[in-house]
mmCIF file of C-alpha atoms in Angstrom:
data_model
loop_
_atom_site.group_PDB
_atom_site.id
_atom_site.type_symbol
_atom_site.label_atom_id
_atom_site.label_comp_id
_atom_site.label_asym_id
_atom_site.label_seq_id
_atom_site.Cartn_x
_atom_site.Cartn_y
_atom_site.Cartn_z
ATOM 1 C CA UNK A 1 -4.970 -19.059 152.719
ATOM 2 C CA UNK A 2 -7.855 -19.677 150.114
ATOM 3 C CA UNK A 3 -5.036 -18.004 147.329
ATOM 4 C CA UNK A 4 -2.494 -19.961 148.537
ATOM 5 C CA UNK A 5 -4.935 -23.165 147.886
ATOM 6 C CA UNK A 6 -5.519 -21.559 144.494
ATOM 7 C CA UNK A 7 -1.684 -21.103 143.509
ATOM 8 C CA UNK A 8 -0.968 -24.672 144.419
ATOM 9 C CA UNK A 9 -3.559 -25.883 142.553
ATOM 10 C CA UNK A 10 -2.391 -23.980 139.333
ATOM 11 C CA UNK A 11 1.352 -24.966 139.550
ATOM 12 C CA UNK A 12 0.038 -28.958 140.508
ATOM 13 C CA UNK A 13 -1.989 -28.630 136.907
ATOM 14 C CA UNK A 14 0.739 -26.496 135.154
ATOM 15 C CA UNK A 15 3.158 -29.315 136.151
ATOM 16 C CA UNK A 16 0.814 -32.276 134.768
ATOM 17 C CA UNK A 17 0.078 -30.357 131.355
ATOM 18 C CA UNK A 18 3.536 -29.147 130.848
ATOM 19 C CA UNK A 19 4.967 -32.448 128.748
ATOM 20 C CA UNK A 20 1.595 -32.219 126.636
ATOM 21 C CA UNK A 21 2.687 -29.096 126.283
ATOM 22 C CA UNK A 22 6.015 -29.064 125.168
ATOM 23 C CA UNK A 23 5.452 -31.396 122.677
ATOM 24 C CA UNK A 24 2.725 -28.540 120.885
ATOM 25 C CA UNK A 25 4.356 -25.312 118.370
ATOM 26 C CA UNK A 26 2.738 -23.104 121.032
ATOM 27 C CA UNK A 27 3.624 -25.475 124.399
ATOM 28 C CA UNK A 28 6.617 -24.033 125.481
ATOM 29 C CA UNK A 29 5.678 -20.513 125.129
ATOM 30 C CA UNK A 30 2.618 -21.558 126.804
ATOM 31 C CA UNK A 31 4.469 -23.006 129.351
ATOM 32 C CA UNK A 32 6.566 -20.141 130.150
ATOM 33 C CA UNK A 33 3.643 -18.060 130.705
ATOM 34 C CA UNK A 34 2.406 -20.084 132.721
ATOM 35 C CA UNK A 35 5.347 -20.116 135.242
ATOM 36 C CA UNK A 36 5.143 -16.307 134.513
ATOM 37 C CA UNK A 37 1.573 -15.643 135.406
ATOM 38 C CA UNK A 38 1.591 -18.451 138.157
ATOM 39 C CA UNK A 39 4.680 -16.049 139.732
ATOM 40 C CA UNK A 40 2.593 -13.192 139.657
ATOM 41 C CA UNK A 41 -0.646 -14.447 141.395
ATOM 42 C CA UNK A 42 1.566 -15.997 144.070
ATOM 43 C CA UNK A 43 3.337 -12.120 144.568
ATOM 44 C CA UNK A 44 6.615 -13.738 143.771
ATOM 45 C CA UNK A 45 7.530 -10.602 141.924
ATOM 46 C CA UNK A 46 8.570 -6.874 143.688
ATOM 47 C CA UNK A 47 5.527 -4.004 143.407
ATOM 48 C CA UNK A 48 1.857 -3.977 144.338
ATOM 49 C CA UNK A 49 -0.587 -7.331 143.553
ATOM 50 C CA UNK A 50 -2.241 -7.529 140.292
ATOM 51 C CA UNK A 51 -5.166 -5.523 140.282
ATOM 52 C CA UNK A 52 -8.625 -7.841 138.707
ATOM 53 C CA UNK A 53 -8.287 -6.044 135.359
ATOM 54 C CA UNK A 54 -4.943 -7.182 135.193
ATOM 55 C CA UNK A 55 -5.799 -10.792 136.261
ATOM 56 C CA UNK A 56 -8.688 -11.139 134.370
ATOM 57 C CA UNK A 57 -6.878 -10.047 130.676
ATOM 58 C CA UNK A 58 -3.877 -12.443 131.722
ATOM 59 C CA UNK A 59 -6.555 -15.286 132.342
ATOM 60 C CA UNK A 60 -8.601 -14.306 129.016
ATOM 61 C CA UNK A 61 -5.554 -14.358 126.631
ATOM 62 C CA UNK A 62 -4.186 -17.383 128.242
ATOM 63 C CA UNK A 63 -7.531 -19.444 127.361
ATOM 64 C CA UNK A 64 -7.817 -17.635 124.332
ATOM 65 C CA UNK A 65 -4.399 -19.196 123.227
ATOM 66 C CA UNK A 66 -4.905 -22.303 124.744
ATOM 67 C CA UNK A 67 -8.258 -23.022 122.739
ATOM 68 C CA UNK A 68 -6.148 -21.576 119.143
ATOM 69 C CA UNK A 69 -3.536 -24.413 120.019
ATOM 70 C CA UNK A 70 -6.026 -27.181 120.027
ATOM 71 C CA UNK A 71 -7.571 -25.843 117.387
ATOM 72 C CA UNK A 72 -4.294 -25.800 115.151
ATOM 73 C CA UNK A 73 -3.763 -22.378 114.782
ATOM 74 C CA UNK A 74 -0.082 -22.201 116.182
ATOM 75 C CA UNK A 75 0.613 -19.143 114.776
ATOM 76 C CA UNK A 76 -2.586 -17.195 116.439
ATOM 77 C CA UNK A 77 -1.351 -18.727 119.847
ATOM 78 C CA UNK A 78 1.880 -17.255 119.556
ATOM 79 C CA UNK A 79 0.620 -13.641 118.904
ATOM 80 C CA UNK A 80 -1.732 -13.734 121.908
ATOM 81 C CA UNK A 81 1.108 -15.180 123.798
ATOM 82 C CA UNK A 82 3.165 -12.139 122.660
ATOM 83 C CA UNK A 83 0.824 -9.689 123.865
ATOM 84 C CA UNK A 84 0.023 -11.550 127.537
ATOM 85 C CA UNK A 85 4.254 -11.689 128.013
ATOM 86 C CA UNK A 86 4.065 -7.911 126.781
ATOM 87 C CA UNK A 87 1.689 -7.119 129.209
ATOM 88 C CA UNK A 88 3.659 -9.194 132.226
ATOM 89 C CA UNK A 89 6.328 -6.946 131.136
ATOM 90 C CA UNK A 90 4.570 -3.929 132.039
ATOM 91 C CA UNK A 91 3.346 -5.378 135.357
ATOM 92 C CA UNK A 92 6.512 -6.276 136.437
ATOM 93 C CA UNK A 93 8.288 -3.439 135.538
ATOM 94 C CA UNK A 94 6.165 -0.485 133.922
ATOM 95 C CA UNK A 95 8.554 1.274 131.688
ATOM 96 C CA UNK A 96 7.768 5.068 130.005
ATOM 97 C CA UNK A 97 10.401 6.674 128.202
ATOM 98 C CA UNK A 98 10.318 10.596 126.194
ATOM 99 C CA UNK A 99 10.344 10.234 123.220
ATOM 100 C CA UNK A 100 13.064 13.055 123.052
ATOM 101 C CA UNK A 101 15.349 10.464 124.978
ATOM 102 C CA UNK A 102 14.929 7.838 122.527
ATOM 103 C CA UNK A 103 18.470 9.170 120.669
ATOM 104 C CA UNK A 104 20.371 8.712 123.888
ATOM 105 C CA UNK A 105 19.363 4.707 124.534
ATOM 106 C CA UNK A 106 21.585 1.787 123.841
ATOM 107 C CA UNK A 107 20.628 -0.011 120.845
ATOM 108 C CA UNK A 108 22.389 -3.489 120.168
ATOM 109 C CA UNK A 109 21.593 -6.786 118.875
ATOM 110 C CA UNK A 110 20.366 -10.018 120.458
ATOM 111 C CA UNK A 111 24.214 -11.218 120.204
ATOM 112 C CA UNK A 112 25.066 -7.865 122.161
ATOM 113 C CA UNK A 113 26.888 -6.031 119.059
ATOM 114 C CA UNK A 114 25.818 -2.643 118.702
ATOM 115 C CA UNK A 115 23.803 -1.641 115.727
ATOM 116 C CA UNK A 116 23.272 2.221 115.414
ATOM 117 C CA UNK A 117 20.975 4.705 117.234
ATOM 118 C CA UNK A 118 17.474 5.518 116.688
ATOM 119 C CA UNK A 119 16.918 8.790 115.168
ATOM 120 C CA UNK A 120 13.327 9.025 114.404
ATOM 121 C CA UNK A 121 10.034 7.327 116.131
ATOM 122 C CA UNK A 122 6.609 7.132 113.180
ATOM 123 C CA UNK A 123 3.476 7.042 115.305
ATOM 124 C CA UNK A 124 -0.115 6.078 113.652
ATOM 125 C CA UNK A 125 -2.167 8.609 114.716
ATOM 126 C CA UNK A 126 -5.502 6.328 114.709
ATOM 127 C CA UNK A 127 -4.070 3.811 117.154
ATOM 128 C CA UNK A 128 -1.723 5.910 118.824
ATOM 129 C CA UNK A 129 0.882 3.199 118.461
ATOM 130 C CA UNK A 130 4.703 3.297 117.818
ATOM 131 C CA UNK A 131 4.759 1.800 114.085
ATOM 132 C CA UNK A 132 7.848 2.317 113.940
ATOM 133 C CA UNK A 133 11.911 3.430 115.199
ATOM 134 C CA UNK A 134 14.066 4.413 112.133
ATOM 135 C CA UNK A 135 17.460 3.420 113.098
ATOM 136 C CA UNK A 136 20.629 5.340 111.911
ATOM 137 C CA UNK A 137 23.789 3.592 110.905
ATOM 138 C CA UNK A 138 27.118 4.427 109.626
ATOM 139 C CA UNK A 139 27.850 7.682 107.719
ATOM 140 C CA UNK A 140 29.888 10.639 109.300
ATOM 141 C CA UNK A 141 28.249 14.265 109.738
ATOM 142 C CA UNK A 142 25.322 13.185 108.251
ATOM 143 C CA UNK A 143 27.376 12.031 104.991
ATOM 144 C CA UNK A 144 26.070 8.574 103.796
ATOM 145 C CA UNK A 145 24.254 7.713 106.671
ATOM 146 C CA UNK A 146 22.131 4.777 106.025
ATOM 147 C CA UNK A 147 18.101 5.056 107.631
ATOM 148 C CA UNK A 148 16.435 1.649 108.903
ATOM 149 C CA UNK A 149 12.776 1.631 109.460
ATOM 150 C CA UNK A 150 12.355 -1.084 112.332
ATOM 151 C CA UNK A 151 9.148 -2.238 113.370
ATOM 152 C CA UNK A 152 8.481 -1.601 117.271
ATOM 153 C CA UNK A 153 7.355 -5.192 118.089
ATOM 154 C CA UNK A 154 11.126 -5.831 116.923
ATOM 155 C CA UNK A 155 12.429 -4.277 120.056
ATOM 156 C CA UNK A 156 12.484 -5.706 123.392
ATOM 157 C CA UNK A 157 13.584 -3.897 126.529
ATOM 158 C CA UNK A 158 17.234 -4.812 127.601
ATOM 159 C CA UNK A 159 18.456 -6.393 130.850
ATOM 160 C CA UNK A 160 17.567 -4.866 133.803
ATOM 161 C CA UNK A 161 15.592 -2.501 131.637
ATOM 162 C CA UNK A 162 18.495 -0.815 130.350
ATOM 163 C CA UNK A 163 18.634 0.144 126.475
ATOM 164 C CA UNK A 164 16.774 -1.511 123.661
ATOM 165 C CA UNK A 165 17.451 -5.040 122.252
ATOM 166 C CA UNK A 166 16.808 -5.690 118.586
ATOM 167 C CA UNK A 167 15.853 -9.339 117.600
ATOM 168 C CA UNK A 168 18.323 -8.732 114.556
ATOM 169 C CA UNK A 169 22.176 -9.172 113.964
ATOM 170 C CA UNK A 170 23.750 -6.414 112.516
ATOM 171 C CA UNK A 171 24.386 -7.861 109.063
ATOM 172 C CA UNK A 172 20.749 -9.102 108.855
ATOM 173 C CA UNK A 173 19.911 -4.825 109.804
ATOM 174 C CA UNK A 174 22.090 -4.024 107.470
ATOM 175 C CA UNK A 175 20.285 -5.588 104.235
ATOM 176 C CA UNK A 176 17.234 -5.097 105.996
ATOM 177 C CA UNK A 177 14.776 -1.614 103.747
ATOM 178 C CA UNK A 178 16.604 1.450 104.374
ATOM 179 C CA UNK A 179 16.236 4.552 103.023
ATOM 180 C CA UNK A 180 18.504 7.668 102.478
ATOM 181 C CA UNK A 181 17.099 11.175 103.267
ATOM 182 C CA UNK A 182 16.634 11.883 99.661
ATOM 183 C CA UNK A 183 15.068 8.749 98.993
ATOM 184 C CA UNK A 184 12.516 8.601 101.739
ATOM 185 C CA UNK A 185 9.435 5.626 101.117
ATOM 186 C CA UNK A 186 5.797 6.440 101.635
ATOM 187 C CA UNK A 187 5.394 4.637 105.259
ATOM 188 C CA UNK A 188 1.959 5.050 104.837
ATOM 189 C CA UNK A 189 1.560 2.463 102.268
ATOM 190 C CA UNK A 190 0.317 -0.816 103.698
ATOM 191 C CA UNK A 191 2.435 -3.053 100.622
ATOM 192 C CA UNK A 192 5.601 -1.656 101.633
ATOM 193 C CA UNK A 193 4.158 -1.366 105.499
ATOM 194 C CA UNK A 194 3.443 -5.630 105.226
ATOM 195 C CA UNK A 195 7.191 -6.352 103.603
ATOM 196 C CA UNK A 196 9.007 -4.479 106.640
ATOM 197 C CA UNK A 197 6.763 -6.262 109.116
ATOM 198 C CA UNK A 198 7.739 -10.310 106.963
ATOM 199 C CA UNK A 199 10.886 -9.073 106.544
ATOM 200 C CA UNK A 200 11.908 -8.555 110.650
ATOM 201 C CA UNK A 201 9.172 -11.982 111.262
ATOM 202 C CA UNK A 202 6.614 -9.796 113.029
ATOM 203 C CA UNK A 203 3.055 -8.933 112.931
ATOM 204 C CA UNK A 204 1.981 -5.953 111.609
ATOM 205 C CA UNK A 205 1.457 -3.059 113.994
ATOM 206 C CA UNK A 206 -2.003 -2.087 113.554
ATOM 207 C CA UNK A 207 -2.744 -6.123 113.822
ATOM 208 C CA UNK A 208 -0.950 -6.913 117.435
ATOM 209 C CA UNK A 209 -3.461 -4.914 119.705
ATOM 210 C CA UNK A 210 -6.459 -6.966 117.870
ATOM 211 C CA UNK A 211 -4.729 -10.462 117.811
ATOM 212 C CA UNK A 212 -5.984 -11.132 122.184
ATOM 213 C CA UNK A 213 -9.487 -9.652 120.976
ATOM 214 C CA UNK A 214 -9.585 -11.663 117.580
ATOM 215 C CA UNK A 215 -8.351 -14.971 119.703
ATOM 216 C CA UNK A 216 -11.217 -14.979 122.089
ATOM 217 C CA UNK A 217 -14.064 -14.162 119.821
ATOM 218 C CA UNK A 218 -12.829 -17.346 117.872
ATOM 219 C CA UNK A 219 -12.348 -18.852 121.286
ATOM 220 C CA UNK A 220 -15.817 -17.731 122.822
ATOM 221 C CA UNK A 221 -17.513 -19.051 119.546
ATOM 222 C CA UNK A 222 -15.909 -22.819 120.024
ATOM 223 C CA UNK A 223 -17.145 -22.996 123.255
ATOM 224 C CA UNK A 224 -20.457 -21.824 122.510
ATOM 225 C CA UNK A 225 -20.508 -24.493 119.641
ATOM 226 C CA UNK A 226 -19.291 -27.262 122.466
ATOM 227 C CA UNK A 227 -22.398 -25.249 124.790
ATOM 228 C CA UNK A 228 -24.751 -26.163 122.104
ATOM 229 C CA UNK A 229 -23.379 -29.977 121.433
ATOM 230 C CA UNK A 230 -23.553 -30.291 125.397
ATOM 231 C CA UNK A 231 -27.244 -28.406 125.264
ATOM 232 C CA UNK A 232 -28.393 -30.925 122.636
ATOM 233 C CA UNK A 233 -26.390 -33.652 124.517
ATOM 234 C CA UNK A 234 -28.660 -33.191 127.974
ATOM 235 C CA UNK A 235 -31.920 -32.869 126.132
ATOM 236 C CA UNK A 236 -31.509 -36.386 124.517
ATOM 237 C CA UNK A 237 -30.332 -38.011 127.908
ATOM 238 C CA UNK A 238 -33.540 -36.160 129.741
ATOM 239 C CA UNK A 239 -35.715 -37.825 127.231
ATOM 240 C CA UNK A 240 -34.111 -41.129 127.588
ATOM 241 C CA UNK A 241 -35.150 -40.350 131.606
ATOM 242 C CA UNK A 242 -38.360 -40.060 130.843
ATOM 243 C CA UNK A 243 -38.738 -42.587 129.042
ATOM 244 C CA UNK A 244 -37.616 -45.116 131.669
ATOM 245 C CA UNK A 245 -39.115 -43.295 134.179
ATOM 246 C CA UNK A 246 -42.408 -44.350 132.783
ATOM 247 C CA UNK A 247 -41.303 -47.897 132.149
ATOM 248 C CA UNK A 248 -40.403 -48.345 135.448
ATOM 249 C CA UNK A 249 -43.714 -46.778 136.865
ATOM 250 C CA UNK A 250 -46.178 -48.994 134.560
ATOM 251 C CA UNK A 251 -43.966 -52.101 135.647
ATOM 252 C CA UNK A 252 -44.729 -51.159 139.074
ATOM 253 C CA UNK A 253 -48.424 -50.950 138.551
ATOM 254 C CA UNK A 254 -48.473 -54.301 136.934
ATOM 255 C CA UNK A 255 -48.873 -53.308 133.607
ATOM 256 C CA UNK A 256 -46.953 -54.528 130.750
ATOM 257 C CA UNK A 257 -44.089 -52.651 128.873
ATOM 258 C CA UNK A 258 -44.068 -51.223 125.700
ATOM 259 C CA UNK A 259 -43.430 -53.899 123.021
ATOM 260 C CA UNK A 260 -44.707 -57.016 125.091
ATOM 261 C CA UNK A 261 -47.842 -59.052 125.088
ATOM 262 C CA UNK A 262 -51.078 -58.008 126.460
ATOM 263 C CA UNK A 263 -52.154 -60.235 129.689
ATOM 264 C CA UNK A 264 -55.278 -62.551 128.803
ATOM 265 C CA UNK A 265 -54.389 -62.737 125.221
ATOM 266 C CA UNK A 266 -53.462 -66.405 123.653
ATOM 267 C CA UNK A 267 -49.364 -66.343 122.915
ATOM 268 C CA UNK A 268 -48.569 -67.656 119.310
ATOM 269 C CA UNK A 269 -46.040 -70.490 119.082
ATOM 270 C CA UNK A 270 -46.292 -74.460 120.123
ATOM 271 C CA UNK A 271 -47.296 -74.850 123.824
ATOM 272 C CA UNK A 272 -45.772 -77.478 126.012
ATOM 273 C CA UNK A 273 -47.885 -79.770 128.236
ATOM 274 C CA UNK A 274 -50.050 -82.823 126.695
ATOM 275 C CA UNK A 275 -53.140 -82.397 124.001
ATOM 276 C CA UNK A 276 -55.780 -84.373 124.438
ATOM 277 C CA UNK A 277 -57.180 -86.698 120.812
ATOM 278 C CA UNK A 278 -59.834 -85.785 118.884
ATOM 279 C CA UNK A 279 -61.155 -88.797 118.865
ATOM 280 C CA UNK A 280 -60.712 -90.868 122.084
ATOM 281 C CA UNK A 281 -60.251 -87.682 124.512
ATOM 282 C CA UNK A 282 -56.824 -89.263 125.573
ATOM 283 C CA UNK A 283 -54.638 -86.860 126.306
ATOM 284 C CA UNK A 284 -51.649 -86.660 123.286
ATOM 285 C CA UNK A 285 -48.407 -85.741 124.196
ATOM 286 C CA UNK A 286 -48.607 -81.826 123.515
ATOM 287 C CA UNK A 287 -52.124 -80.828 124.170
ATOM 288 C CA UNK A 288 -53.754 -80.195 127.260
ATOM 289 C CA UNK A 289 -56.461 -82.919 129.124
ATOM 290 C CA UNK A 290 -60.292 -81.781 128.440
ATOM 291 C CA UNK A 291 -62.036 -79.746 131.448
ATOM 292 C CA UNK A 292 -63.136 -81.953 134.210
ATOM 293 C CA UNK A 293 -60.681 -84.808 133.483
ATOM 294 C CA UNK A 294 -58.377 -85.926 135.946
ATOM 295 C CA UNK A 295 -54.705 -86.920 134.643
ATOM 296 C CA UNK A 296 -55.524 -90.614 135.026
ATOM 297 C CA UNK A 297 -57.307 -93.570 133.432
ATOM 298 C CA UNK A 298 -61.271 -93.104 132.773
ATOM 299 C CA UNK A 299 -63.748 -94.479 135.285
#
């Protein structure tokens, strides 16, 4: 019941931050993950509950991305977002393929045309990630056969998990680098590594796996920065306490405040009431009548 509370809670906030949102480089993405996530803690999707690893990396990225959009950085939002909708991929439908199959799967574009076969995987041995899938197109028996190194991040799995999707057209593959066998480039070097990466609009390989980690150390530090402010914040406002606290205490004791006149002391200024005259002892309008003298005439 107490998750169900907890669920509601999240879509009733998701739903009064979405137009904010939306109107942010980073909302709608953020948005969708949202709806995403929010799907997952309520067990709206097939397969066994998240387990707290899971649910505490989709929580930390989301923040993470949330505090790079308001502080500008659009474009670090949108990698963390990539890896948290990476990850909800894997949740909701873990996916392992041999590497030996990899010559047999479907490969098309985004507009559904198909665009070759993948004929070679490069792995970097230090992070054990795919770099990239060399994609073969056109020639016949191996006769002018064009090679296309595609980064990895540019492939998405296809509906219903079947084949690979490329987030390229066929024309744009094409003119993409290619390579013959003759001709082959040194994938190894990080200049010609960067261009493929700009060329296809994704982050470099050995940068995606730090971009969640490099998000909430820049995260963690603006909220300790906000800590401190709030830190320095409190201390001021205790002293301010304290300081009417003791006001309050010496004006219920009867003694004066700081900044006032000392009791029994003469108060500068004109003083109202009649004077009496030097001379005849009358009281003048403006001084007050001798000791011993009534208000009236003398006897």
């Amino acid at each position: 019941m107490r998750s169900r509370r907890l669920v509601l809670s999240f879509a009733a906030a998701l739903a009064l931050s979405a137009p904010a949102l939306a109107q942010q480089p980073c909302g709608e993405p953020l948005r969708t993950l949202d709806q995403r996530t929010a799907a997952l803690e309520a067990g709206g999707v097939p397969g066994p509950a998240l387990t707290e690893s899971e649910r505490g990396a989709l929580r930390g990225m989301r923040q993470a991305a949330e505090r790079l959009q308001q502080a500008g950085n659009a474009e670090g939002c949108l990698a963390v977002v990539h890896d948290a909708q990476a990850l909800i991929r894997s949740v909701e439908r873990p996916q392992v393929l041999p590497v030996d199959d990899l010559d047999k799967v479907t490969l098309q574009s985004a507009q559904g045309e198909k665009v070759g076969e993948i004929g070679e995987v490069i792995v970097d041995p230090n992070t054990g990630r795919i770099a990239y899938a060399v994609v073969d197109m056109g020639g016949f028996l191996g006769m002018g056969e064009r090679h296309v190194p595609v980064p990895w991040a540019a492939f998405q799995p296809g509906p219903e998990g079947q084949g690979l999707v490329l987030n390229a057209t066929r024309d744009r593959l094409t003119a993409a680098p290619q390579f013959s066998r003759d001709n082959r480039p040194n994938m190894s070097d990080r200049q010609w590594a960067v261009a493929v990466h700009t060329y296809y609009g994704v982050p470099p390989y050995w940068v995606q796996g730090a971009a969640a980690y490099a998000a909430e150390t820049q995260g963690q530090a603006m909220q300790n920065a906000d800590t401190a402010r709030l830190q320095q914040e409190v201390q001021r406002l205790s002293q301010e306490v304290r300081r009417l606290n003791q006001d309050l205490a010496q004006a219920r004791a009867g003694q004066p405040q700081s900044g006032q006149a000392q009791s029994g002391q003469p108060q500068s200024g004109p003083q109202s009431g009649p004077q009496p005259d030097a001379a005849s002892g009358a009281s003048q309008p403006g001084q007050p009548a001798p000791a011993g003298e009534g208000t009236g005439t003398s006897q």
